Amino acid sequence: MNQFFSRRDFLAMSAKGVGAAVISYGLMGCTHTSDKAGFLHGVASGDPTDSDLIIWTRITPKNEGDVVVSWEVATDADFKTIITNGETTTNADRDYTVKVDAIGLEASQQYFYRFKCGKKYSEIGKAKTLAVGSVDQVKLAILSCANFPAGHFNVYKLAAEIGDLDAVLHLGDYIYEYRNGTYASENAKSLGRESKPNNELFNLADYRTRYAQYKEDPSLKLLHANVAFINVWDDHEISDNTWLEGAKSHVDDKENFNARKEAALQAYFEWLPLRPANPGNNNEIYRSFKFGDLVDLHMLDTRVIGRDKQLDYQNYLNWNTKVIDKERLYVDLHDSNRSMLGSEQLHWLQNTLVSSTSKWQVLGQQVLMGKTYLPEPISSGQLSISEYIELNNLASLNQRINQNDINITASEHLAVSENKERLTENVIAQLTMPEIPFNLDAWDGYPYERELIYSTAKANDINLVVLAGDTHNAWANDLVDEQGDVIGVEFATSSVSSPGLEVDVVEGEENFTEEMLVNMVDDLKYLNIKDRGFTVVTFTEEQVKSDWHYVDTILSTQFSENIARHYSVISKAESPKITNN
Ligand SMILES: [Fe+2]
């Protein structure tokens, strides 16, 4: 059975005389539900256009078999003015998920929707359709990286409190595939958030079980019910550092990886409210959304459809000198055949950017695009950020001592003499090496293709705004091409619950480390390495404003909003600037 059932399909089936059979079978199907069954995974909506909206739910039946679920969309929460309604059948083939494309709606309209099976009603969801023509403002919440065992999804709850969002952009790692008790799971047992199933996810049943667990989370359900999502996957919907034919921690062969990927993507389309770009093809999710004449949003897939395997510093490291062979690295990095998007998606994106007419062209995608080069020992993983800072300080003190600097204090002398054996020739040489890409899984690992996107934006005078997730940290970057011209700006969101760079930093040195990294990386304008949160990006004709919202804890459901930093871009190709409101 096609896992996607639209209003169009229903009408077509009814026209063929199938509808009556569905309705009568539906009455039987609903009697299969027990008192414990029902709509346990909430409701969701997604992929809004100016006339259509995907609405989603899941029915939990007591017995196997087809179940008919009716649905309705109204302009009021009391469902007095129903605009469209219908029935659809679900069963085990689609894990009892229900996905309907509610078509023929009005632009810029708030709608309410719900589902019914037997006497059971789902909760009520609400969502807006997109505008046409002139628009004053578009406001999007950007979220990514929700690791269930790491902590409570307070970030989803906080995002649900923002009343005037046009949509949520979820940039991936909606689930994590790890075995119970592994990644970021120290507090899982005490929080009652141990992963289900217990094993790492490999087959369809595994992925479905994990989605079901996430979708029972009350904060995630609340956000889904409040606002339409526009989803793309990152790597953990399949496996860590997924690329076209494999993944970092997937040790099996290509054939088994393809079977795993197919299972993961089937569950993804079943459980998330996105409209298949190409029904029947679960590999394709790149697509565009038009928010009137203000914003064209292009959602990308940087994982599944075309990504070449990530380069690995282990393959460029001289094990004796601990030095990276940078010449060979740069040749491989800048190979014109090296691809992140794949040629088909890249050409689609370039053509779409050229033909789009809205004020702001926005890329919603997974990995950091801004150039982030850090000292070689950090990037190659030989020193943690804290170790590098400590050794670098000691080395500069040692140099001042050798130069007989009279301002050196007694305690500085002591620190150097106590650590003298750590400042070997090799270490001092390492500290002075040129910077190299920090993350070869991000766009820094695919610079040739990044430059093609920049040149398209530059040649067509495009106001480019890139949104990213993946890193578990919040960033604002200038996007600068190889000629040194600022092409656009990037706002990258922190995570819902997954740990960030703070795990690599001595406790108490987080703020200092952030300042140091912002100073060290030319194009980096803002960084938060320690707080879980999300980003609200607001577009108007004059500016793009980015507000970072953080929660003070994920270890309790009692939380408060921590800080919200505000940045804005006044017009195209300007650096993010701090504002006070
Ligand atoms: Fe993540």
Coordinates of C-alpha atoms and ligand atoms in Angstrom, one line a residue:
M1 CA 0.0 0.0 0.0
N2 CA 1.2 3.5 -0.8
Q3 CA 2.1 4.9 2.5
F4 CA 0.9 8.3 1.5
F5 CA -2.8 8.9 1.2
S6 CA -4.0 12.3 0.1
R7 CA -7.4 14.0 -0.2
R8 CA -6.9 13.7 -3.9
D9 CA -6.5 9.9 -3.6
F10 CA -9.6 9.7 -1.5
L11 CA -11.7 11.6 -3.9
A12 CA -10.3 9.5 -6.8
M13 CA -11.1 6.3 -4.9
S14 CA -14.6 7.6 -4.1
A15 CA -15.2 8.4 -7.7
K16 CA -14.3 4.8 -8.6
G17 CA -16.8 3.6 -6.0
V18 CA -14.3 2.5 -3.5
G19 CA -15.3 5.1 -0.9
A20 CA -18.4 3.4 0.2
A21 CA -16.5 0.2 0.9
V22 CA -13.9 2.1 2.9
I23 CA -16.6 3.8 5.0
S24 CA -18.4 0.5 5.9
Y25 CA -15.0 -1.3 6.6
G26 CA -14.1 1.7 8.7
L27 CA -16.9 1.1 11.1
M28 CA -15.5 -2.4 11.6
G29 CA -12.0 -1.1 11.9
C30 CA -12.7 1.3 14.7
T31 CA -14.3 -1.4 16.8
H32 CA -10.9 -3.0 17.0
T33 CA -9.6 -0.2 19.3
S34 CA -9.5 -0.9 23.0
D35 CA -9.9 1.5 25.9
K36 CA -6.1 1.8 26.0
A37 CA -5.8 2.4 22.3
G38 CA -6.3 5.7 20.7
F39 CA -4.2 8.6 19.5
L40 CA -1.3 8.2 21.8
H41 CA 1.3 10.0 19.6
G42 CA -0.5 13.2 19.2
V43 CA -1.1 15.1 16.0
A44 CA 1.2 17.0 13.7
S45 CA 1.1 19.1 10.6
G46 CA 3.7 19.9 8.0
D47 CA 4.8 21.2 4.6
P48 CA 2.3 24.0 4.4
T49 CA 1.7 25.7 1.1
D50 CA -0.6 28.6 0.2
S51 CA -3.4 26.0 -0.3
D52 CA -2.4 22.6 1.2
L53 CA -1.3 21.2 4.5
I54 CA -0.2 17.8 5.6
I55 CA -1.9 16.6 8.7
W56 CA -0.7 13.6 10.6
T57 CA -1.6 11.3 13.5
R58 CA -1.2 7.7 14.6
I59 CA -3.8 5.3 15.9
T60 CA -2.8 2.6 18.4
P61 CA -5.2 -0.3 17.8
K62 CA -5.7 -3.3 20.0
N63 CA -5.8 -5.7 17.2
E64 CA -4.1 -6.0 13.8
G65 CA -6.1 -5.1 10.7
D66 CA -7.3 -2.1 8.7
V67 CA -8.5 0.9 10.7
V68 CA -10.4 3.8 9.2
V69 CA -9.7 7.2 10.7
S70 CA -11.8 10.3 9.8
W71 CA -10.3 13.8 9.8
E72 CA -11.5 17.3 9.5
V73 CA -10.1 20.8 9.0
A74 CA -11.8 23.9 10.3
T75 CA -11.3 27.6 10.7
D76 CA -12.3 27.5 14.4
A77 CA -11.2 25.4 17.3
D78 CA -14.9 24.3 17.9
F79 CA -15.1 22.9 14.4
K80 CA -18.2 24.8 13.6
T81 CA -16.9 25.9 10.2
I82 CA -15.4 22.8 8.6
I83 CA -13.5 23.5 5.4
T84 CA -12.6 20.0 4.4
N85 CA -12.9 16.5 5.8
G86 CA -12.6 12.8 4.8
E87 CA -11.6 9.3 5.8
T88 CA -8.5 7.3 5.3
T89 CA -7.5 3.8 6.1
T90 CA -4.3 2.8 7.9
N91 CA -2.8 -0.5 8.9
A92 CA 0.4 -2.3 10.0
D93 CA 1.9 -1.7 6.5
R94 CA 2.4 2.0 7.6
D95 CA 2.6 1.3 11.3
Y96 CA -0.9 2.7 11.8
T97 CA 0.3 6.2 11.0
V98 CA -2.2 8.5 9.2
K99 CA -1.0 11.2 6.8
V100 CA -3.5 13.3 4.7
D101 CA -2.8 16.2 2.3
A102 CA -5.6 18.6 3.2
I103 CA -6.0 20.5 -0.1
G104 CA -8.0 23.5 -1.2
L105 CA -7.3 25.8 1.8
E106 CA -7.0 29.6 1.8
A107 CA -3.6 31.3 2.0
S108 CA -2.5 33.0 5.2
Q109 CA -5.1 31.3 7.3
Q110 CA -5.0 29.6 10.7
Y111 CA -6.6 26.2 10.6
F112 CA -7.6 23.6 13.2
Y113 CA -7.6 19.9 12.6
R114 CA -8.4 16.7 14.4
F115 CA -8.9 13.0 13.8
K116 CA -11.6 10.5 15.0
C117 CA -11.7 6.8 15.2
G118 CA -14.9 5.2 16.6
K119 CA -15.8 7.5 19.6
K120 CA -12.2 8.6 20.2
Y121 CA -11.1 12.0 19.1
S122 CA -7.5 13.1 18.7
E123 CA -6.4 16.3 20.3
I124 CA -6.8 19.4 18.2
G125 CA -3.8 20.7 16.1
K126 CA -3.4 24.1 14.5
A127 CA -1.3 25.4 11.7
K128 CA -1.1 28.2 9.2
T129 CA -1.0 28.1 5.5
L130 CA 1.6 30.2 3.7
A131 CA 0.9 33.7 2.3
V132 CA 0.8 34.8 -1.3
G133 CA 1.9 38.3 -2.5
S134 CA 3.0 40.9 -0.1
V135 CA 4.0 39.8 3.4
D136 CA 5.2 42.0 6.3
Q137 CA 7.0 39.3 8.3
V138 CA 8.0 35.6 8.3
K139 CA 8.9 34.1 11.6
L140 CA 10.5 30.6 11.8
A141 CA 11.8 28.6 14.7
I142 CA 14.8 26.5 13.9
L143 CA 15.4 23.3 15.9
S144 CA 17.6 20.2 15.6
C145 CA 19.3 17.4 17.5
A146 CA 16.9 15.9 20.1
N147 CA 18.5 13.0 21.9
F148 CA 15.7 11.4 24.1
P149 CA 18.0 9.9 26.8
A150 CA 20.0 13.1 27.3
G151 CA 17.2 15.0 29.0
H152 CA 13.8 16.5 28.8
F153 CA 12.6 18.2 25.6
N154 CA 12.1 21.5 27.4
V155 CA 13.4 23.3 24.3
Y156 CA 10.4 22.0 22.3
K157 CA 8.1 23.2 25.1
L158 CA 9.7 26.7 25.1
A159 CA 9.3 26.9 21.3
A160 CA 5.6 26.0 21.7
E161 CA 5.2 29.2 23.8
I162 CA 5.9 31.4 20.8
G163 CA 2.5 32.2 19.4
D164 CA 3.2 33.8 16.1
L165 CA 5.5 31.4 14.3
D166 CA 4.8 30.7 10.7
A167 CA 6.5 27.3 10.8
V168 CA 9.1 25.2 12.6
L169 CA 12.1 24.1 10.7
H170 CA 13.5 20.9 12.0
L171 CA 16.9 20.4 10.6
G172 CA 17.4 16.8 11.6
D173 CA 18.5 14.4 14.3
Y174 CA 14.8 14.2 15.2
I175 CA 15.7 10.8 16.6
Y176 CA 19.1 9.2 17.5
E177 CA 19.8 5.6 16.5
Y178 CA 22.1 4.6 19.4
R179 CA 21.8 1.5 21.6
N180 CA 20.3 2.2 25.0
G181 CA 22.9 3.4 27.6
T182 CA 25.4 4.7 25.1
Y183 CA 25.6 8.3 23.7
A184 CA 24.6 11.1 26.2
S185 CA 22.7 8.7 28.4
E186 CA 24.2 9.3 31.8
N187 CA 21.0 10.5 33.3
A188 CA 18.6 8.4 31.2
K189 CA 17.6 5.9 33.9
S190 CA 17.0 8.5 36.6
L191 CA 15.0 10.6 34.2
G192 CA 12.9 7.6 33.0
R193 CA 14.2 8.2 29.4
E194 CA 16.0 5.0 28.5
S195 CA 16.0 4.3 24.8
K196 CA 13.5 1.9 23.2
P197 CA 14.3 -0.5 21.7
N198 CA 17.3 -1.4 23.7
N199 CA 19.4 -2.1 20.7
E200 CA 20.9 0.2 18.0
L201 CA 18.4 0.7 15.2
F202 CA 18.9 -1.4 12.1
N203 CA 15.5 -2.6 10.8
L204 CA 12.1 -1.1 10.2
A205 CA 10.7 -2.4 13.5
D206 CA 13.6 -0.8 15.4
Y207 CA 13.2 2.6 13.8
R208 CA 9.4 2.6 14.2
T209 CA 9.7 1.7 17.9
R210 CA 12.2 4.6 18.4
Y211 CA 9.8 7.1 16.6
A212 CA 6.9 5.9 18.8
Q213 CA 8.9 6.6 21.9
Y214 CA 9.9 10.1 20.8
K215 CA 6.4 10.9 19.7
E216 CA 5.0 10.1 23.1
D217 CA 7.1 12.9 24.6
P218 CA 4.6 15.6 25.8
S219 CA 6.7 18.6 24.9
L220 CA 7.3 17.3 21.3
K221 CA 3.6 16.6 21.0
L222 CA 2.8 20.1 22.2
L223 CA 5.0 21.8 19.6
H224 CA 3.7 19.6 16.8
A225 CA 0.1 20.4 17.8
N226 CA 0.8 24.1 17.8
V227 CA 2.6 24.8 14.5
A228 CA 3.4 23.2 11.2
F229 CA 6.8 21.6 10.8
I230 CA 9.1 21.6 7.8
N231 CA 11.4 18.6 8.3
V232 CA 14.7 17.4 6.8
W233 CA 16.7 14.6 8.2
D234 CA 20.3 14.7 9.3
D235 CA 22.5 11.7 9.9
H236 CA 21.1 10.1 13.1
E237 CA 17.7 9.4 11.5
I238 CA 19.8 6.6 9.9
S239 CA 23.3 6.4 11.4
D240 CA 26.1 8.7 12.6
N241 CA 27.8 10.6 9.8
T242 CA 25.7 9.1 7.1
W243 CA 26.9 9.6 3.5
L244 CA 25.6 8.2 0.2
E245 CA 26.8 4.6 0.7
G246 CA 27.6 4.2 4.3
A247 CA 28.0 5.8 7.8
K248 CA 30.8 6.2 10.2
S249 CA 29.6 3.6 12.7
H250 CA 28.0 1.3 10.2
V251 CA 30.6 -1.4 9.8
D252 CA 28.5 -3.7 7.6
D253 CA 28.7 -3.8 3.8
K254 CA 27.0 -1.5 1.4
E255 CA 24.1 -3.8 0.7
N256 CA 23.2 -4.0 4.4
F257 CA 23.6 -0.2 4.7
N258 CA 21.2 0.3 1.9
A259 CA 18.6 -2.0 3.6
R260 CA 19.1 -0.1 6.8
K261 CA 18.7 3.2 5.1
E262 CA 15.6 2.1 3.3
A263 CA 14.1 1.0 6.6
A264 CA 15.1 4.2 8.3
L265 CA 13.6 6.4 5.6
Q266 CA 10.4 4.5 5.4
A267 CA 9.9 5.0 9.1
Y268 CA 10.8 8.7 8.7
F269 CA 8.1 9.2 6.0
E270 CA 5.6 7.2 8.1
W271 CA 6.1 9.2 11.3
L272 CA 6.8 12.7 10.1
P273 CA 4.4 15.1 8.5
L274 CA 6.2 15.8 5.3
R275 CA 4.9 15.6 1.8
P276 CA 6.9 13.2 -0.5
A277 CA 8.6 15.3 -3.1
N278 CA 8.4 12.3 -5.3
P279 CA 5.8 9.8 -3.9
G280 CA 7.2 6.3 -3.7
N281 CA 10.8 7.6 -3.5
N282 CA 11.8 8.0 0.1
N283 CA 15.3 9.1 -0.8
E284 CA 14.2 12.6 -2.0
I285 CA 13.4 15.4 0.4
Y286 CA 14.9 18.5 -1.2
R287 CA 12.0 21.0 -1.8
S288 CA 11.1 24.7 -1.7
F289 CA 8.5 26.7 0.1
K290 CA 7.3 30.2 -0.8
F291 CA 6.3 32.7 2.0
G292 CA 4.7 35.3 -0.3
D293 CA 7.2 37.7 -1.9
L294 CA 9.4 37.8 1.2
V295 CA 11.1 34.4 1.7
D296 CA 11.9 31.5 -0.6
L297 CA 12.9 28.6 1.6
H298 CA 14.9 25.8 0.0
M299 CA 15.3 22.7 2.1
L300 CA 18.3 20.5 1.3
D301 CA 19.5 17.0 1.9
T302 CA 23.2 17.0 2.7
R303 CA 23.3 13.3 3.7
V304 CA 21.5 10.7 1.7
I305 CA 21.1 11.7 -1.9
G306 CA 24.6 12.7 -3.0
R307 CA 27.2 13.0 -0.3
D308 CA 30.7 11.6 -0.9
K309 CA 32.4 10.0 2.1
Q310 CA 33.9 12.3 4.6
L311 CA 37.6 12.8 4.6
D312 CA 39.4 11.6 7.7
Y313 CA 42.4 13.2 9.3
Q314 CA 43.7 9.8 10.4
N315 CA 44.5 9.2 6.7
Y316 CA 46.6 12.4 6.5
L317 CA 48.4 12.2 9.8
N318 CA 52.1 11.4 9.9
W319 CA 52.2 9.1 13.0
N320 CA 55.8 10.0 13.9
T321 CA 55.6 13.8 13.6
K322 CA 51.9 14.1 14.4
V323 CA 51.6 16.5 11.5
I324 CA 48.8 16.5 8.9
D325 CA 49.9 16.2 5.3
K326 CA 48.1 19.4 4.3
E327 CA 49.1 19.4 0.7
R328 CA 47.5 16.1 0.1
L329 CA 44.5 17.1 2.2
Y330 CA 43.8 20.2 0.2
V331 CA 44.1 18.4 -3.1
D332 CA 41.5 15.9 -2.0
L333 CA 39.2 18.5 -0.3
H334 CA 39.1 20.7 -3.5
D335 CA 38.6 17.9 -5.9
S336 CA 35.9 19.2 -8.3
N337 CA 34.2 15.8 -8.3
R338 CA 33.7 15.9 -4.5
S339 CA 30.0 16.4 -3.8
M340 CA 27.8 17.1 -0.8
L341 CA 24.4 17.5 -2.6
G342 CA 24.9 15.4 -5.6
S343 CA 24.8 16.9 -9.1
E344 CA 21.0 16.6 -9.5
Q345 CA 20.2 18.4 -6.2
L346 CA 23.0 21.0 -6.8
H347 CA 21.6 21.9 -10.3
W348 CA 18.1 22.1 -8.9
L349 CA 19.3 24.4 -6.2
Q350 CA 21.2 26.7 -8.5
N351 CA 18.3 26.9 -11.0
T352 CA 15.9 27.5 -8.1
L353 CA 18.1 30.3 -6.7
V354 CA 18.3 31.9 -10.1
S355 CA 14.6 31.8 -10.8
S356 CA 13.4 32.7 -7.3
T357 CA 12.1 36.2 -6.9
S358 CA 11.5 36.7 -3.1
K359 CA 13.6 39.2 -1.1
W360 CA 15.4 36.5 1.0
Q361 CA 16.7 33.2 -0.3
V362 CA 17.0 30.8 2.6
L363 CA 18.7 27.4 2.7
G364 CA 17.3 25.1 5.4
Q365 CA 19.9 22.4 5.8
Q366 CA 21.9 20.3 8.2
V367 CA 25.6 21.1 8.5
L368 CA 27.5 24.3 9.2
M369 CA 28.4 26.2 6.0
G370 CA 30.6 29.0 7.5
K371 CA 34.3 28.5 7.2
T372 CA 35.5 27.2 10.6
Y373 CA 39.2 26.6 10.7
L374 CA 40.9 25.9 14.0
P375 CA 44.5 25.1 15.1
E376 CA 45.6 21.8 13.7
P377 CA 46.0 19.9 17.1
I378 CA 42.3 20.7 17.9
S379 CA 40.9 20.0 14.4
S380 CA 42.8 16.7 14.1
G381 CA 41.6 15.6 17.5
Q382 CA 45.1 15.5 19.1
L383 CA 44.3 18.1 21.7
S384 CA 41.0 19.1 23.3
I385 CA 40.1 22.8 23.1
S386 CA 40.9 23.1 26.9
E387 CA 44.3 21.3 26.5
Y388 CA 45.1 23.6 23.5
I389 CA 44.3 26.7 25.5
E390 CA 46.3 25.6 28.5
L391 CA 49.4 24.5 26.4
N392 CA 49.2 27.7 24.3
N393 CA 49.2 29.8 27.4
L394 CA 52.1 27.9 28.9
A395 CA 54.1 28.2 25.6
S396 CA 53.6 31.9 25.5
L397 CA 54.6 32.3 29.2
N398 CA 57.7 30.1 28.5
Q399 CA 58.6 32.3 25.6
R400 CA 58.3 35.4 27.7
I401 CA 60.5 33.8 30.4
N402 CA 63.1 33.0 27.8
Q403 CA 63.0 36.6 26.7
N404 CA 63.6 37.7 30.3
D405 CA 60.2 39.5 30.5
I406 CA 60.3 41.3 33.9
N407 CA 56.5 41.3 34.2
I408 CA 56.3 37.5 34.6
T409 CA 54.9 36.7 38.1
A410 CA 56.1 34.0 40.5
S411 CA 53.0 31.9 40.0
E412 CA 53.5 32.1 36.2
H413 CA 57.1 30.9 36.7
L414 CA 55.8 28.1 38.8
A415 CA 53.1 27.0 36.3
V416 CA 55.8 26.8 33.5
S417 CA 58.3 24.9 35.6
E418 CA 55.6 22.4 36.8
N419 CA 54.6 21.7 33.1
K420 CA 58.0 22.0 31.5
E421 CA 58.0 18.3 30.4
R422 CA 54.7 18.9 28.5
L423 CA 56.2 21.6 26.3
T424 CA 58.1 19.3 24.1
E425 CA 59.5 20.5 20.7
N426 CA 56.8 18.5 19.0
V427 CA 54.0 20.2 21.1
I428 CA 55.5 23.7 20.5
A429 CA 55.7 23.0 16.8
Q430 CA 52.1 21.8 16.8
L431 CA 50.9 24.9 18.5
T432 CA 52.3 27.1 15.7
M433 CA 50.9 25.2 12.8
P434 CA 48.3 26.7 10.4
E435 CA 44.7 26.2 11.0
I436 CA 42.7 23.5 9.2
P437 CA 39.0 22.7 9.0
F438 CA 37.5 21.8 12.3
N439 CA 34.7 19.6 11.0
L440 CA 35.2 17.6 7.8
D441 CA 31.6 16.4 8.0
A442 CA 30.4 20.0 7.5
W443 CA 30.7 22.2 4.4
D444 CA 34.4 22.8 5.2
G445 CA 34.9 19.2 4.0
Y446 CA 33.2 20.0 0.6
P447 CA 34.5 23.5 -0.3
Y448 CA 34.4 23.1 -4.1
E449 CA 30.6 22.6 -4.0
R450 CA 30.1 25.4 -1.4
E451 CA 31.9 27.8 -3.7
L452 CA 29.6 26.8 -6.6
I453 CA 26.6 27.8 -4.4
Y454 CA 28.3 31.1 -3.4
S455 CA 29.1 32.0 -7.0
T456 CA 25.5 31.4 -8.0
A457 CA 24.3 33.7 -5.1
K458 CA 27.0 36.3 -6.0
A459 CA 26.3 36.4 -9.7
N460 CA 22.6 36.8 -9.1
D461 CA 22.8 39.4 -6.3
I462 CA 20.9 37.1 -4.0
N463 CA 20.2 37.9 -0.3
L464 CA 21.4 34.6 1.0
V465 CA 20.6 33.3 4.5
V466 CA 21.7 29.8 5.5
L467 CA 20.2 27.9 8.5
A468 CA 22.0 25.0 10.0
G469 CA 21.8 22.4 12.8
D470 CA 23.9 19.4 13.5
T471 CA 26.6 20.9 15.8
H472 CA 24.6 21.1 19.0
N473 CA 25.9 24.7 19.4
A474 CA 24.6 28.1 18.3
W475 CA 26.7 30.0 15.7
A476 CA 26.4 33.1 13.6
N477 CA 28.8 33.2 10.6
D478 CA 29.6 35.5 7.7
L479 CA 29.6 33.4 4.6
V480 CA 32.7 34.5 2.7
D481 CA 33.8 33.2 -0.7
E482 CA 37.4 32.4 -1.8
Q483 CA 37.7 36.0 -3.1
G484 CA 37.0 37.3 0.4
D485 CA 33.6 38.7 -0.5
V486 CA 30.8 38.3 2.0
I487 CA 28.1 36.3 0.2
G488 CA 25.5 35.9 3.0
V489 CA 25.0 35.0 6.6
E490 CA 24.5 31.8 8.5
F491 CA 22.5 31.2 11.7
A492 CA 23.0 27.8 13.2
T493 CA 20.8 26.5 16.1
S494 CA 21.8 24.8 19.2
S495 CA 20.4 21.4 20.1
V496 CA 17.2 20.4 21.8
S497 CA 19.1 18.1 24.2
S498 CA 22.3 16.7 22.6
P499 CA 25.5 17.8 24.3
G500 CA 27.6 20.5 22.6
L501 CA 31.3 21.5 22.5
E502 CA 31.2 22.1 26.3
V503 CA 32.0 18.4 26.8
D504 CA 35.5 19.2 25.4
V505 CA 36.0 22.2 27.7
V506 CA 36.9 22.5 31.4
E507 CA 33.9 23.4 33.5
G508 CA 33.8 27.1 34.1
E509 CA 35.8 28.0 31.0
E510 CA 32.8 27.9 28.6
N511 CA 32.4 31.7 28.2
F512 CA 36.2 32.2 27.8
T513 CA 36.3 29.4 25.2
E514 CA 33.5 31.0 23.2
E515 CA 35.3 34.3 23.2
M516 CA 38.5 32.7 22.2
L517 CA 37.0 30.8 19.3
V518 CA 35.1 33.8 18.0
N519 CA 38.5 35.7 18.1
M520 CA 40.2 32.8 16.4
V521 CA 37.8 32.1 13.6
D522 CA 37.6 35.1 11.1
D523 CA 34.0 34.6 9.9
L524 CA 32.5 33.6 13.2
K525 CA 30.5 36.3 14.9
Y526 CA 28.7 34.6 17.7
L527 CA 29.0 31.2 19.4
N528 CA 27.3 29.5 22.3
I529 CA 28.8 26.1 23.2
K530 CA 27.0 25.3 26.4
D531 CA 23.2 25.9 26.3
R532 CA 20.5 23.8 24.8
G533 CA 18.0 25.9 22.8
F534 CA 16.6 27.0 19.5
T535 CA 16.7 29.9 17.2
V536 CA 14.0 32.2 16.0
V537 CA 14.7 33.9 12.7
T538 CA 12.4 36.7 11.7
F539 CA 12.4 38.1 8.2
T540 CA 11.1 41.5 7.2
E541 CA 11.7 43.6 4.1
E542 CA 14.4 45.5 5.9
Q543 CA 16.2 42.9 8.0
V544 CA 16.7 39.3 9.2
K545 CA 16.7 39.0 12.9
S546 CA 18.0 36.0 14.8
D547 CA 17.1 35.4 18.4
W548 CA 18.7 32.5 20.4
H549 CA 16.5 31.1 23.1
Y550 CA 18.0 28.8 25.7
V551 CA 16.7 26.7 28.6
D552 CA 18.6 26.6 31.9
T553 CA 18.2 22.8 32.3
I554 CA 17.1 19.6 30.6
L555 CA 17.5 17.5 33.7
S556 CA 14.1 18.6 35.1
T557 CA 10.8 19.5 33.6
Q558 CA 11.0 22.6 35.8
F559 CA 13.0 25.1 33.7
S560 CA 13.3 28.7 32.8
E561 CA 14.4 30.5 29.7
N562 CA 18.1 31.3 30.2
I563 CA 19.1 34.0 27.8
A564 CA 18.1 35.3 24.4
R565 CA 20.7 37.0 22.4
H566 CA 19.6 39.1 19.5
Y567 CA 21.4 39.6 16.2
S568 CA 20.3 41.2 13.0
V569 CA 21.3 41.5 9.4
I570 CA 20.3 44.9 8.0
S571 CA 20.6 44.0 4.4
K572 CA 22.3 41.5 2.1
A573 CA 25.8 40.3 2.8
E574 CA 26.3 42.2 6.0
S575 CA 27.7 40.6 9.1
P576 CA 25.4 39.7 12.0
K577 CA 25.3 42.6 14.4
I578 CA 24.4 42.7 18.1
T579 CA 21.4 44.7 18.9
N580 CA 19.9 45.4 22.3
N581 CA 16.3 44.3 21.9
Ligands
FE1 FE 22.9 15.8 16.5

